[in-house]
Coordinates of C-alpha atoms and ligand atoms in Angstrom, one line a residue:
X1 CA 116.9 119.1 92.9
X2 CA 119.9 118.6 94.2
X3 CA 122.6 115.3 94.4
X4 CA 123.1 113.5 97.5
X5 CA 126.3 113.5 99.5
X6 CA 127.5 111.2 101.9
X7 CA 130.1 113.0 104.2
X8 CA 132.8 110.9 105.4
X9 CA 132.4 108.6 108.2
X10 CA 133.8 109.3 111.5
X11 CA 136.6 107.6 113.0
X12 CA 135.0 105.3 115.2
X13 CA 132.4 104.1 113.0
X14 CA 132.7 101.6 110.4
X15 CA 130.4 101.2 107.4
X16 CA 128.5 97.5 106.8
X17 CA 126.2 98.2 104.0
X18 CA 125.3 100.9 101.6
X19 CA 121.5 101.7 99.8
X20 CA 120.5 103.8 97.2
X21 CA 119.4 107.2 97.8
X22 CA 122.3 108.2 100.6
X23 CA 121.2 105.8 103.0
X24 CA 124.1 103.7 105.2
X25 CA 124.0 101.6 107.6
X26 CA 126.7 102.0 109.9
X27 CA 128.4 100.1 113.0
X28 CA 129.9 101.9 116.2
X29 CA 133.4 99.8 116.1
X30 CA 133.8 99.2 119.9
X31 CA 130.3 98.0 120.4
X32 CA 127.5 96.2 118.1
X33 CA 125.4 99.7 118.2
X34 CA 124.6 100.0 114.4
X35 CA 122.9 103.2 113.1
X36 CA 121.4 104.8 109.8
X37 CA 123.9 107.4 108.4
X38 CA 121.0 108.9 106.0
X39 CA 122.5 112.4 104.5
X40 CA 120.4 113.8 101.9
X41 CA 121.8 117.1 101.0
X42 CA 122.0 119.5 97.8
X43 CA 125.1 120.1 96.4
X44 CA 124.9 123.1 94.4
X45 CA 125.4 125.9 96.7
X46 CA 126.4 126.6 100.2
X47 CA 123.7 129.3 100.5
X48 CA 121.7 126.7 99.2
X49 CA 122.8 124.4 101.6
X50 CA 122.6 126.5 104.8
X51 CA 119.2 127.0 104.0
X52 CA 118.4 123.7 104.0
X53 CA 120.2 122.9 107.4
X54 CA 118.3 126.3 108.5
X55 CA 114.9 124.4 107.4
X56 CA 115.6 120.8 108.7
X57 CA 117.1 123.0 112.0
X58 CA 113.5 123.9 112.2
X59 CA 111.6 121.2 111.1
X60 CA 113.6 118.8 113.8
X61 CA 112.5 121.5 116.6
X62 CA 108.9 121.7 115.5
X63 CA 108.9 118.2 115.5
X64 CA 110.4 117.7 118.9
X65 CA 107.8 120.0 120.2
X66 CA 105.1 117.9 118.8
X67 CA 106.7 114.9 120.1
X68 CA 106.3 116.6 124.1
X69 CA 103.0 117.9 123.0
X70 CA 102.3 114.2 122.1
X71 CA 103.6 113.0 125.3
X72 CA 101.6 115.9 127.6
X73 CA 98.6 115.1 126.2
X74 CA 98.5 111.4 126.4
X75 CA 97.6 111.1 123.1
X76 CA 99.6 108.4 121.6
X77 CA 98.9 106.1 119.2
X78 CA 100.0 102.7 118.6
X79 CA 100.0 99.9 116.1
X80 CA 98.8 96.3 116.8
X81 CA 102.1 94.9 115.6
X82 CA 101.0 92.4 112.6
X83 CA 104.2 90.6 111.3
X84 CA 105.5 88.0 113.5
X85 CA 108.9 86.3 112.6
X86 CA 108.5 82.8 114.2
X87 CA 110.5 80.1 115.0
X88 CA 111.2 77.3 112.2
X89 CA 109.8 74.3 114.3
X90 CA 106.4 77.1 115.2
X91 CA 106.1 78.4 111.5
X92 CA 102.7 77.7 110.0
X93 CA 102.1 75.5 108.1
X94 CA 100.3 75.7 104.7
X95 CA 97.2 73.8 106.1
X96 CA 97.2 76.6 109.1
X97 CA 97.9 79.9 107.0
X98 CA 97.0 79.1 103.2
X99 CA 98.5 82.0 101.9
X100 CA 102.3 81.2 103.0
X101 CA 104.5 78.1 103.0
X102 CA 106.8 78.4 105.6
X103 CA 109.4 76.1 105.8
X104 CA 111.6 78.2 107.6
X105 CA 112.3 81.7 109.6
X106 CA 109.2 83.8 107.6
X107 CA 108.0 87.3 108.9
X108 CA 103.9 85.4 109.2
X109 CA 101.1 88.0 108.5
X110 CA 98.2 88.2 110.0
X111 CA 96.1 89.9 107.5
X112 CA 92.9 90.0 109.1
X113 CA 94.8 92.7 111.1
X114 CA 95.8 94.9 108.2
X115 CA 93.6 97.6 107.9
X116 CA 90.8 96.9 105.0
X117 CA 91.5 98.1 102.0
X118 CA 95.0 96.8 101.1
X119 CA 94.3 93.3 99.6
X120 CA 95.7 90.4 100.8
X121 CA 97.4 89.8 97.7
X122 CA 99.2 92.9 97.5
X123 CA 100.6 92.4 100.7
X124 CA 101.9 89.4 100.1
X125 CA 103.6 90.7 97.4
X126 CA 105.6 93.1 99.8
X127 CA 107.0 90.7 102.2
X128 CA 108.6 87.5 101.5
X129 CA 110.4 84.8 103.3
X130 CA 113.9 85.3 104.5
X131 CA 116.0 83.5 101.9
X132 CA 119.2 84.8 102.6
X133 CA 121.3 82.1 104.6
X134 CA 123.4 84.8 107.0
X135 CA 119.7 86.7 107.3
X136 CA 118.2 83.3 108.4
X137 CA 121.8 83.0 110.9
X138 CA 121.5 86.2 112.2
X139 CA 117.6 85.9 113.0
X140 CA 118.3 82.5 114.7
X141 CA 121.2 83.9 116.9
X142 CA 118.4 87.1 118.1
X143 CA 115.8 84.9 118.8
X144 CA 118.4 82.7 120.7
X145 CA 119.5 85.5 122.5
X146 CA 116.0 86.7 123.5
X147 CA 116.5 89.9 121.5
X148 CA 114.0 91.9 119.4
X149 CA 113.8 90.7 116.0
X150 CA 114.0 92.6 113.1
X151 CA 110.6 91.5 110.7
X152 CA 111.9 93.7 108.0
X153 CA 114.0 91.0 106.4
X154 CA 111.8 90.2 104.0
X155 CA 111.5 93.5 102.9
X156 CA 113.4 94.8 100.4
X157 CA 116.4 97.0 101.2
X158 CA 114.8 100.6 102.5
X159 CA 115.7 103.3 99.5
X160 CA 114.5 106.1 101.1
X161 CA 112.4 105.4 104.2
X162 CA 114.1 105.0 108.3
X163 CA 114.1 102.3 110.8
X164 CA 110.9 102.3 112.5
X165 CA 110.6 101.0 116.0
X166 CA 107.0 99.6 116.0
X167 CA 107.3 99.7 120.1
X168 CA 107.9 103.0 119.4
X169 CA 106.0 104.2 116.6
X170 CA 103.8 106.6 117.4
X171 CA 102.5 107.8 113.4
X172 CA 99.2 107.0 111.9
X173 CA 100.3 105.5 108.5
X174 CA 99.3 101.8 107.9
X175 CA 102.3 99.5 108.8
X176 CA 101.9 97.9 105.4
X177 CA 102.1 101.1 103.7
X178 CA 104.8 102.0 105.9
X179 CA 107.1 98.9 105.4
X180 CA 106.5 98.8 101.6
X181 CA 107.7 102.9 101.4
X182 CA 110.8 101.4 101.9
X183 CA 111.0 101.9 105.6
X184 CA 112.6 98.9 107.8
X185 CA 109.9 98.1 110.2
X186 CA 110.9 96.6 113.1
X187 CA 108.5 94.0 115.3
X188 CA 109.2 92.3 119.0
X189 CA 109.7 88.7 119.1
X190 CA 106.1 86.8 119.5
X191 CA 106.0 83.5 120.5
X192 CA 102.8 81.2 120.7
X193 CA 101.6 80.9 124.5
X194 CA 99.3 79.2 126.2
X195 CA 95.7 81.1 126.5
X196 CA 95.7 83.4 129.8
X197 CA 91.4 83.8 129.1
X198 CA 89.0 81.1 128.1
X199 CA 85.5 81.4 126.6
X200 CA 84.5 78.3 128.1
X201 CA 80.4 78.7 126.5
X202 CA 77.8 78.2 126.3
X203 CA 77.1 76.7 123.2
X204 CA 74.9 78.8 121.2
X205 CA 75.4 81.8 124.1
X206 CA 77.1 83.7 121.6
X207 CA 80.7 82.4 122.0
X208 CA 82.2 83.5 118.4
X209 CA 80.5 87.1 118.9
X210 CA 82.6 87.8 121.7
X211 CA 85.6 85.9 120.7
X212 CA 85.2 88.4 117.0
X213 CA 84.2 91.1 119.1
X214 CA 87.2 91.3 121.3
X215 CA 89.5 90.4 118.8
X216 CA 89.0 94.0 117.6
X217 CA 90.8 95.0 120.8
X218 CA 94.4 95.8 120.4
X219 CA 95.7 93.6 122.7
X220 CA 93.8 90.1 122.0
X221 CA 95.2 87.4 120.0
X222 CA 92.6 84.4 119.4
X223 CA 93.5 81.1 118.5
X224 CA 91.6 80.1 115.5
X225 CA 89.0 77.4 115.3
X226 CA 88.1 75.6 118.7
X227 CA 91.0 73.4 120.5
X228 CA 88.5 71.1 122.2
X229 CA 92.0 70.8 124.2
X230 CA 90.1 70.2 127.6
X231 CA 87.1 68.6 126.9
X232 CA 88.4 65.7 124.3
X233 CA 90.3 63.2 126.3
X234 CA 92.1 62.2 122.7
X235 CA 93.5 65.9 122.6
X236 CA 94.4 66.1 126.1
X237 CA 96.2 63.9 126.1
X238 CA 98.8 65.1 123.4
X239 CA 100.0 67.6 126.0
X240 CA 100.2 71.4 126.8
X241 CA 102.7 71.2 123.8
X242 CA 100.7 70.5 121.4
X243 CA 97.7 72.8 122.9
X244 CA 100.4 76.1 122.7
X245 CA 101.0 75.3 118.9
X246 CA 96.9 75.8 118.2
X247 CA 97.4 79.6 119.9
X248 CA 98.8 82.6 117.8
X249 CA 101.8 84.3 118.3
X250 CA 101.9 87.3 121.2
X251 CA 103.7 89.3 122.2
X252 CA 104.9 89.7 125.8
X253 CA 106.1 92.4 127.6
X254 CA 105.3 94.9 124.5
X255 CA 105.6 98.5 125.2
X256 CA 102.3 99.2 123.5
X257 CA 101.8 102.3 125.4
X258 CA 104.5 105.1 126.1
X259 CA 103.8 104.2 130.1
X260 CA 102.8 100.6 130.2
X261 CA 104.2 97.7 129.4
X262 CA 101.3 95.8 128.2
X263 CA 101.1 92.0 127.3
X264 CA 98.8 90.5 125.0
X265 CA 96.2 88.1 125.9
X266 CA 95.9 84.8 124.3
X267 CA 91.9 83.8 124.3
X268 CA 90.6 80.6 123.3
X269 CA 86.9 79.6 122.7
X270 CA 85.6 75.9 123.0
X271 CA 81.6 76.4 124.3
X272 CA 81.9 72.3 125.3
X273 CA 84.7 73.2 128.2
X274 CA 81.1 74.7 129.9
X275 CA 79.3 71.2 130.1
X276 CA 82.4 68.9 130.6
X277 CA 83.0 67.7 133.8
X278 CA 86.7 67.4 133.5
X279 CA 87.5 70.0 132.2
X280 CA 87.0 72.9 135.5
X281 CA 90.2 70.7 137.3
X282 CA 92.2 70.4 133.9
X283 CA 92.0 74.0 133.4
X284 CA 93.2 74.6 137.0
X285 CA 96.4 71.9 135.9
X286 CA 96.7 74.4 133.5
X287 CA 96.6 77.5 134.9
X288 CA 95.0 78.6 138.4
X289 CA 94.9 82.0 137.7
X290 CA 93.3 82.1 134.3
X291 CA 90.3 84.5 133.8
X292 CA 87.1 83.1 132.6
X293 CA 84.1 83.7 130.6
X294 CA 80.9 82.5 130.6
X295 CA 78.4 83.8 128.1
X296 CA 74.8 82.4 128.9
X297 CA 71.9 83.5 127.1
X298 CA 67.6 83.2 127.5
X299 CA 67.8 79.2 128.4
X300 CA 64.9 78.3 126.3
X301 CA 65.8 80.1 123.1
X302 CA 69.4 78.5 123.6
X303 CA 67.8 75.5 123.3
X304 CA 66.1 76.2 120.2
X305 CA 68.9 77.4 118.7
X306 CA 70.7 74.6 119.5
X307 CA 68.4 72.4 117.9
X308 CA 68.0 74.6 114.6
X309 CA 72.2 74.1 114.9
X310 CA 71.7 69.6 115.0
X311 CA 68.4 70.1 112.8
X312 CA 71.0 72.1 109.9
X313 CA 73.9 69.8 110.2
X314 CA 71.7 66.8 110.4
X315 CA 70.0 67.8 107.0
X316 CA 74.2 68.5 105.8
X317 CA 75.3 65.0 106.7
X318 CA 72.4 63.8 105.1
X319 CA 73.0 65.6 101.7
X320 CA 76.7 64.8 102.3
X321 CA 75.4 61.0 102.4
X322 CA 73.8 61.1 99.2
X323 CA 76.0 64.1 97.0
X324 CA 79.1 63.9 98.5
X325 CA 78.6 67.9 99.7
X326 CA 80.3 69.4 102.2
X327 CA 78.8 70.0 105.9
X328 CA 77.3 73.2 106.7
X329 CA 80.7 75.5 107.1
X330 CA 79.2 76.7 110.4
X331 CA 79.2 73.8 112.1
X332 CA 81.8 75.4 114.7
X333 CA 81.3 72.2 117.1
X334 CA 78.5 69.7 117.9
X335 CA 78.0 67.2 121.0
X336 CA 81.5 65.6 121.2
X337 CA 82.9 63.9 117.7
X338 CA 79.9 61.8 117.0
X339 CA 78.4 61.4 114.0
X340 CA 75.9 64.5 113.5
X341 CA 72.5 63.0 113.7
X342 CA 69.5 64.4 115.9
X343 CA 69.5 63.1 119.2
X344 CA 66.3 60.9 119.8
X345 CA 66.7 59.8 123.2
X346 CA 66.1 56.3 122.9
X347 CA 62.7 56.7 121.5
X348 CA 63.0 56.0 117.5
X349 CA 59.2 56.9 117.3
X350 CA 59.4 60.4 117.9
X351 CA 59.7 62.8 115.4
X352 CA 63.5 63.9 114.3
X353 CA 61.7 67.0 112.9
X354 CA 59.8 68.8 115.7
X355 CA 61.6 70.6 118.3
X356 CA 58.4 70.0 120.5
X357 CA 58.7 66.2 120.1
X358 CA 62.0 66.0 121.6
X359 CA 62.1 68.5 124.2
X360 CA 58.5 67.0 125.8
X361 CA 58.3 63.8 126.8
X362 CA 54.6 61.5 125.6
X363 CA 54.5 61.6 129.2
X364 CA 54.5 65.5 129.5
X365 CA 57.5 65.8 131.4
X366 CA 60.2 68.0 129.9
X367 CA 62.9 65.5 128.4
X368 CA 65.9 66.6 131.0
X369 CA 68.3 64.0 129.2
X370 CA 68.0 65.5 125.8
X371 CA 71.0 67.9 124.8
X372 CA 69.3 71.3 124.0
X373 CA 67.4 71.3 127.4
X374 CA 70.4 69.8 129.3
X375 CA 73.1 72.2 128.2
X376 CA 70.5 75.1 129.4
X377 CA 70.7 73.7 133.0
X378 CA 73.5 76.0 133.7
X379 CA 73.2 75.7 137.1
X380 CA 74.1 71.8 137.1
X381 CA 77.4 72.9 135.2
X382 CA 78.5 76.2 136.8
X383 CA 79.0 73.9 139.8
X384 CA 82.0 72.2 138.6
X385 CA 83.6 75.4 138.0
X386 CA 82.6 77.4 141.2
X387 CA 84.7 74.7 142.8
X388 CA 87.4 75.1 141.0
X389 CA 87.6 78.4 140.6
X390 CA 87.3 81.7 142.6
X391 CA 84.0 83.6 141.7
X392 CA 85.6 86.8 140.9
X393 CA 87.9 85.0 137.5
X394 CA 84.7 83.8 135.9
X395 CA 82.9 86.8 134.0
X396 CA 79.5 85.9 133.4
X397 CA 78.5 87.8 130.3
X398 CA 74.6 88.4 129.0
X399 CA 74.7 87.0 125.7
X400 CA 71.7 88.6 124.8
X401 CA 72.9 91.8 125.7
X402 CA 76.1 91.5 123.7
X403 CA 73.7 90.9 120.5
X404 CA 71.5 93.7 121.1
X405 CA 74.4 96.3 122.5
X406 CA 77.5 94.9 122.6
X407 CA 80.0 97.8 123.6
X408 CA 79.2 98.1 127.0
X409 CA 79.2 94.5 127.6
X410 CA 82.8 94.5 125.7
X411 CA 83.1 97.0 128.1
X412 CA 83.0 94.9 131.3
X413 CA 84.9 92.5 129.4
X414 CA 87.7 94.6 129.3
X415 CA 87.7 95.6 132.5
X416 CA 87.2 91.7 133.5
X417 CA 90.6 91.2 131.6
X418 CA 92.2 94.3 132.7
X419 CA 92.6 95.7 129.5
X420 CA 92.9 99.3 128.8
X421 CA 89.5 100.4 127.3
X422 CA 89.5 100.6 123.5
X423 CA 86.7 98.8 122.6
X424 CA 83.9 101.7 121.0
X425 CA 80.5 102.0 120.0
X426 CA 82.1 103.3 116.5
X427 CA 83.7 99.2 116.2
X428 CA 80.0 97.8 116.0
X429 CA 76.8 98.5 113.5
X430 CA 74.1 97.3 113.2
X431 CA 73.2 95.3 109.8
X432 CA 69.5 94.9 109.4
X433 CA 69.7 92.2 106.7
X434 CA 71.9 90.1 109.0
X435 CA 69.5 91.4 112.0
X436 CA 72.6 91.3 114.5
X437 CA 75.8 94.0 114.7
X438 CA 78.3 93.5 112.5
X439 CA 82.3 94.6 113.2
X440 CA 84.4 97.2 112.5
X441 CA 87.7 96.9 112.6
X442 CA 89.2 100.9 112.6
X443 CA 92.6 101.2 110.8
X444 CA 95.2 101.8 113.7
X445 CA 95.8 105.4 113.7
X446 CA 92.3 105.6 114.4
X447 CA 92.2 104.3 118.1
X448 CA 93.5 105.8 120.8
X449 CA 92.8 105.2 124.6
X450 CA 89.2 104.7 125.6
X451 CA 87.5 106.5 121.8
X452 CA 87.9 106.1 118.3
X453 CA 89.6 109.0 116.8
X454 CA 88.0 109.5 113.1
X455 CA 88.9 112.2 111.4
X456 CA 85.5 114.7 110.3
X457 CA 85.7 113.3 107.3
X458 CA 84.8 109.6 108.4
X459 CA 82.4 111.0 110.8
X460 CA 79.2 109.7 109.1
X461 CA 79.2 106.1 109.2
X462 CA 78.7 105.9 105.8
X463 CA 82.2 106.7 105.3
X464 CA 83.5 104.5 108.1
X465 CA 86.2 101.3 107.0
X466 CA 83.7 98.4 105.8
X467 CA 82.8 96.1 108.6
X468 CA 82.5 92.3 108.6
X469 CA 79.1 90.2 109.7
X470 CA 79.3 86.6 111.3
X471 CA 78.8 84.1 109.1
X472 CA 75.4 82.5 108.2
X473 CA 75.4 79.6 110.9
X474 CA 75.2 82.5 113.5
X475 CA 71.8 83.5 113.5
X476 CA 70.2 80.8 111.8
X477 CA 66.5 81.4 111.3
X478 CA 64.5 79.2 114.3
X479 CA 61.9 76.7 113.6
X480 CA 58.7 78.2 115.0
X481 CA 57.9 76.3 118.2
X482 CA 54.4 76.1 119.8
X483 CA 54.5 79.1 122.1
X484 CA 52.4 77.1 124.8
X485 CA 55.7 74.5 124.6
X486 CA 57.6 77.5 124.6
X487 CA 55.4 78.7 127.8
X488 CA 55.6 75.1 129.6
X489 CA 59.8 75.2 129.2
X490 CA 60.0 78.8 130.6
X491 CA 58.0 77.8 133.7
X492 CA 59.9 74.3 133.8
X493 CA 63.5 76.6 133.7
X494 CA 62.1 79.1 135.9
X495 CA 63.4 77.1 139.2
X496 CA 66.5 76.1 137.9
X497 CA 67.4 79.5 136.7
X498 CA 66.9 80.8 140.2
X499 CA 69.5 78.4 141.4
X500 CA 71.8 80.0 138.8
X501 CA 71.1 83.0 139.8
X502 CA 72.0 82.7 143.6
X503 CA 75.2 80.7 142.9
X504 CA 76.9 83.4 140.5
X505 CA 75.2 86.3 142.7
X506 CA 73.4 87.3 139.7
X507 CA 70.6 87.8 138.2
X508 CA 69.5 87.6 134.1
X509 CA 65.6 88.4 134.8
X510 CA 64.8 85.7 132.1
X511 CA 61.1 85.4 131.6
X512 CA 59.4 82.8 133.1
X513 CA 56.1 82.6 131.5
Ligands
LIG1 N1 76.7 89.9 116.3 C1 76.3 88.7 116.2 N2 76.2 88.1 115.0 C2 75.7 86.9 114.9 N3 75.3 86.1 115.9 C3 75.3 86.7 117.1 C4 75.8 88.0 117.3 N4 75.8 88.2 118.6 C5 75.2 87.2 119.2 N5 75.0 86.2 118.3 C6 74.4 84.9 118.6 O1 75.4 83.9 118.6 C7 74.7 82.7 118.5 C8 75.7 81.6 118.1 O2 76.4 81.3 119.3 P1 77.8 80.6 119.4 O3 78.8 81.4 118.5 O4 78.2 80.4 120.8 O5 77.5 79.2 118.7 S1 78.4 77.9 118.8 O6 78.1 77.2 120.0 O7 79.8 78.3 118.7 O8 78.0 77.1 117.6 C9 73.7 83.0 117.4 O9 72.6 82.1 117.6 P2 71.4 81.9 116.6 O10 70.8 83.2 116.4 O11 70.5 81.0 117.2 O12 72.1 81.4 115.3 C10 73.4 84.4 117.7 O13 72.1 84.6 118.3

């Protein structure tokens, strides 16, 4: 093996810092243009040496041609970038991100992003908060000054790796492998902005599906948990402010293809937006131009999901009442902030238990006013919205397509949201214990343009990165309901169904026997 040797610096460079292994940072000393002086040679013979220059001589050529092969064929890849450094007065706090404390500049992790098997822990370990007070300075002057920021501060000083441009980067190696090699890793500045697509519902259509679902895409940042920004007059009225905290960092104007430049999209899921009345015109305050979506599914068995939803958190609060327990964790919202009891309509006689009780009147009329059959009128809601909005930015998507197929619905989603396609069959499988698909979220290097690129050796899905169900609240066995109740509701939505039909211009062919 041979020694490292640094040759002398030129003239009009001047050197700031030094690391083991023969790597220097240098700085040009007319302008702020700082490089890597990085000479690894062996010192014990000149024919020795030549060699080498002869081999890296080649090896830079060969490697140039595979970067034009690279460019030819289209076939970049890129990396979701998943390190955000983020301003002191936006840094999570520990309720928001229980892994970090951030009281001040901190490269924040998203781990969900890191590809699977490198546990959270471990990363953790890798990158820490800026503690340095010129690090924190100079990180504050470069977000000041709009400029890219440099995430690797919390990583310990490179020994033997390069400055990686993650714009740039066009490898396959995990970005967590790749900064803890002792590479600096680079990231653009992200900052938290407001959501540019809504899932506005419906409940129980299948809104944290899709939200999951295209999360997987490169280019989607979800805000996590449900804002209820629009629809609670309490919230609203803390401000667009305090709405943009609740979204994740983005990133805006990322080069996250060699051609494009390619922003992220902010999404944000609240399935009561749907059914408010306010909310349509607030949204518009907001943003005019926002794209929408709508995910509606069979009316009747939203209803009854609905109600196995109030029936389960009914039977939590009442175990809470008595053993102090917590409430079901899926409880992702229920009808406004009221207390979660089972709507009886003003009739105390009728059974809190039967799902036929409360949707049928004594009278035999289907009980309009009661929540589960109300919320299925999608036609009375989608009026609000159609008035406030241009047809063509609401996508209405088939929520019981999405849970039976969903990549080509993610499909249409995409194109909704003019996102390059990415989404793939090969992100979704189908779990039969869980009897929905599941997720798959493919390490970076493995998804390129419009496929998923899997080497042989992952072909079988078998050997595919583990995948992650929904949790138990979403698909919650239903309650068996008297098929000639189920029978009288189909026929009762039938009409009403139509109407939804004609105003969207489309048509779900529920079943209306
Ligand atoms: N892949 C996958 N996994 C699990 N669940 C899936 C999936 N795709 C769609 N669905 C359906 O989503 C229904 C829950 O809808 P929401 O997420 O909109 O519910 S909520 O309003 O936010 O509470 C949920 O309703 P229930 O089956 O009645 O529980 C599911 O039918």
């Amino acid at each position: 093996m041979g020694s490292v040797v640094t040759p002398p610096l030129p003239n009009n460079y001047e050197k700031l810092g030094a690391y083991e292994g023969g790597r220097q940072i240098v700085k040009h000393k007319s302008s702020d243009k700082k490089a890597n002086w990085n000479f690894l040679l062996p010192s014990s013979s000149s024919t020795k040496r030549s060699k080498l220059t002869l081999l890296i001589f080649c090896l830079a050529i060969t490697s140039l041609l595979i970067s034009l092969h690279a460019l030819s064929t289209d076939s970049s890849l890129y990396i979701k970038p998943t390190f955000f450094l983020v301003q002191e007065d936006d840094a999570p706090t520990s309720s928001e991100n229980p892994y970090i404390e951030a009281p001040h500049y901190f490269s924040q992790i998203e781990w969900e992003r890191f590809s699977g098997d490198v546990s959270k822990s471990s990363q953790l370990k890798s990158f820490q908060e800026i503690t340095d007070d010129n690090e924190k300075m100079k990180a504050q002057n470069q977000m000041g000054n709009g400029n890219e920021l440099n995430a690797a501060y919390g990583i310990d000083g490179g020994t033997t790796g390069a400055d990686v441009n993650i714009e740039d980067y066009t490898g396959d190696e995990d970005i967590g492998v790749l900064a803890t090699s002792g590479n600096r890793v680079k990231f653009p500045k992200a900052t938290r902005r407001l959501p540019q697509a809504l899932i506005i519902g419906v409940r129980k259509g299948g809104t944290r599906a899709l939200l999951e679902m295209l999360h997987l895409h490169p280019l989607i940042q979800k805000a996590a948990g449900e804002a209820h920004f629009f629809d609670r007059d309490e919230n609203y009225a803390k401000g667009l402010q305090w709405y943009r905290r609740r979204m994740p960092p983005s990133l805006k104007g990322q080069k996250a293809h060699l051609e494009n430049r390619v922003d992220e999209i902010t999404v944000e899921k609240s399935p009561s937006y749907f059914v408010t009345p306010e909310v349509p015109e607030r949204v518009r305050a907001m943003n005019a131009s926002i794209r929408l979506l709508l995910i509606v599914r069979e009316p009747v068995t939203r209803a009854i999901s609905d109600f196995a939803q109030l029936r389960s958190h009914s039977l939590a609060a009442k175990a809470n009442a008595t053993s102090r327990t917590k409430l079901d964790g899926g409880a992702e919202e229920d009808y406004g902030k009221k207390p979660i009891i089972l709507p009886m309509c003003g009739n105390p006689t009728r059974s809190l238990s039967s799902f036929e009780s409360l949707a049928i009147l004594p009278d035999g009329r289907v009980d309009m006013s009661w929540r589960p059959i109300s919320v299925s009128l999608y036609h009375r809601h989608i009026a609000a919205w159609l008035e406030a909005f241009p047809r063509d930015q609401i996508l209405i998507v088939d929520g019981d397509q999405l849970a039976s197929n969903p990549a080509p619905v993610l499909a249409s989603v995409e194109k909704f949201l003019k996102l390059r396609p990415a989404l793939t069959p090969t992100h979704f499988y189908f779990n039969a214990t869980k009897g929905f698909y599941c997720l798959r979220s493919l390490p970076p290097g493995q998804q390129v343009d419009g496929m998923a690129m899997l080497p042989s050796s992952m072909n079988h899905p078998s050997s595919l990165p583990e995948g992650k169900c929904l949790r138990e609240s979403k698909g919650r066995r239903h309650p068996r309901v008297d098929p000639s109740v189920v029978h009288k509701l189909r026929r009762f939505f039938a009409e009403h169904n139509r109407r939804f039909y004609e105003m969207v211009g489309e048509d779900f062919g529920w079943p209306e026997e």
